[in-house]
């Protein structure tokens, strides 16, 4: 039985289509670094204070309830066929935690 053939490497095309650059490790990431290039913009915005990551749960605080209601509205908008009472039951569950990204209002 013959050993498996070695995969051949081809040079990546310079463009996938007119005006669309080819996928390179810089664009798609290298092993174990995933979306590092894309995430650097998010990290920069977080460092500048433009966005913040918040873990929110139903702890009966007014700020948490506002965040959960906003989250419920976003989910309802993105999933219009999902019943509203099901969304409310999931988001307002006392055991449920959600992570949200909040963009701060520009001054």
Short mmCIF file of C-alpha atoms in Angstrom, two decimals:
data_model
loop_
_atom_site.label_atom_id
_atom_site.label_comp_id
_atom_site.label_asym_id
_atom_site.label_seq_id
_atom_site.Cartn_x
_atom_site.Cartn_y
_atom_site.Cartn_z
CA UNK A 1 0.00 0.00 0.00
CA UNK A 2 1.32 3.43 -0.95
CA UNK A 3 1.87 6.05 1.75
CA UNK A 4 -0.55 8.98 1.66
CA UNK A 5 0.47 11.69 -0.73
CA UNK A 6 1.95 14.85 0.71
CA UNK A 7 -0.37 17.81 0.29
CA UNK A 8 0.86 20.16 -2.35
CA UNK A 9 1.05 23.84 -1.66
CA UNK A 10 0.06 26.29 -4.30
CA UNK A 11 0.79 29.94 -4.25
CA UNK A 12 -2.20 31.92 -3.12
CA UNK A 13 -3.71 34.09 -5.82
CA UNK A 14 -2.94 37.77 -5.57
CA UNK A 15 -6.67 38.53 -5.62
CA UNK A 16 -9.69 36.32 -5.10
CA UNK A 17 -11.73 38.60 -7.32
CA UNK A 18 -11.13 42.08 -8.69
CA UNK A 19 -10.61 44.30 -5.67
CA UNK A 20 -10.75 41.42 -3.14
CA UNK A 21 -7.35 40.51 -1.68
CA UNK A 22 -6.29 36.89 -1.31
CA UNK A 23 -6.52 35.26 2.10
CA UNK A 24 -3.14 35.40 3.80
CA UNK A 25 -2.07 34.40 7.32
CA UNK A 26 -2.13 38.09 8.23
CA UNK A 27 -5.82 38.30 7.31
CA UNK A 28 -7.09 34.92 8.53
CA UNK A 29 -4.70 34.48 11.45
CA UNK A 30 -2.00 31.98 12.23
CA UNK A 31 -2.50 28.77 14.22
CA UNK A 32 -3.50 29.39 17.84
CA UNK A 33 -3.90 33.12 17.22
CA UNK A 34 -7.22 33.00 15.38
CA UNK A 35 -8.65 36.42 14.81
CA UNK A 36 -5.83 38.36 16.43
CA UNK A 37 -5.66 40.94 13.65
CA UNK A 38 -9.40 41.62 13.76
CA UNK A 39 -9.54 41.60 17.55
CA UNK A 40 -6.78 44.20 17.83
CA UNK A 41 -9.27 46.88 16.71
CA UNK A 42 -11.72 45.80 19.42
CA UNK A 43 -8.93 45.79 22.02
CA UNK A 44 -7.91 49.30 20.95
CA UNK A 45 -11.51 50.54 21.32
CA UNK A 46 -11.72 48.93 24.76
CA UNK A 47 -8.44 50.55 25.85
CA UNK A 48 -9.67 53.93 24.59
CA UNK A 49 -12.88 53.51 26.59
CA UNK A 50 -15.17 53.48 23.55
CA UNK A 51 -16.61 50.05 24.37
CA UNK A 52 -16.88 47.94 27.50
CA UNK A 53 -17.62 44.28 28.13
CA UNK A 54 -20.15 43.62 30.87
CA UNK A 55 -21.42 40.37 32.40
CA UNK A 56 -25.03 41.00 33.31
CA UNK A 57 -27.51 38.86 35.23
CA UNK A 58 -30.85 39.34 36.91
CA UNK A 59 -29.77 40.63 40.31
CA UNK A 60 -32.76 43.02 40.64
CA UNK A 61 -30.58 46.13 40.21
CA UNK A 62 -31.98 48.85 37.98
CA UNK A 63 -28.88 49.01 35.74
CA UNK A 64 -28.92 45.23 35.24
CA UNK A 65 -32.62 45.26 34.41
CA UNK A 66 -32.06 47.99 31.79
CA UNK A 67 -29.24 45.99 30.21
CA UNK A 68 -31.34 42.80 30.22
CA UNK A 69 -34.30 44.56 28.62
CA UNK A 70 -32.01 45.98 25.93
CA UNK A 71 -30.60 42.49 25.38
CA UNK A 72 -34.13 41.05 25.15
CA UNK A 73 -35.04 43.66 22.53
CA UNK A 74 -31.94 42.89 20.46
CA UNK A 75 -32.62 39.14 20.56
CA UNK A 76 -36.29 39.71 19.65
CA UNK A 77 -35.27 41.90 16.70
CA UNK A 78 -32.69 39.40 15.41
CA UNK A 79 -34.92 36.34 15.96
CA UNK A 80 -38.41 37.56 15.03
CA UNK A 81 -39.97 34.07 14.96
CA UNK A 82 -38.88 33.23 18.50
CA UNK A 83 -41.75 33.76 20.98
CA UNK A 84 -41.30 36.88 23.12
CA UNK A 85 -42.24 35.12 26.36
CA UNK A 86 -39.50 32.52 25.73
CA UNK A 87 -36.91 35.28 25.21
CA UNK A 88 -38.05 36.99 28.41
CA UNK A 89 -37.91 33.72 30.34
CA UNK A 90 -34.33 33.08 29.17
CA UNK A 91 -32.92 36.57 29.65
CA UNK A 92 -34.63 37.23 32.99
CA UNK A 93 -33.76 33.83 34.50
CA UNK A 94 -31.98 34.37 37.82
CA UNK A 95 -29.39 31.68 36.95
CA UNK A 96 -28.59 33.06 33.48
CA UNK A 97 -25.59 35.30 32.81
CA UNK A 98 -24.99 37.14 29.56
CA UNK A 99 -22.02 39.07 28.26
CA UNK A 100 -22.78 42.28 26.44
CA UNK A 101 -20.62 44.81 24.67
CA UNK A 102 -21.77 48.33 25.35
CA UNK A 103 -20.62 51.23 23.22
CA UNK A 104 -20.30 54.44 25.14
CA UNK A 105 -22.10 57.49 23.85
CA UNK A 106 -19.79 59.89 22.03
CA UNK A 107 -19.31 63.21 23.76
#
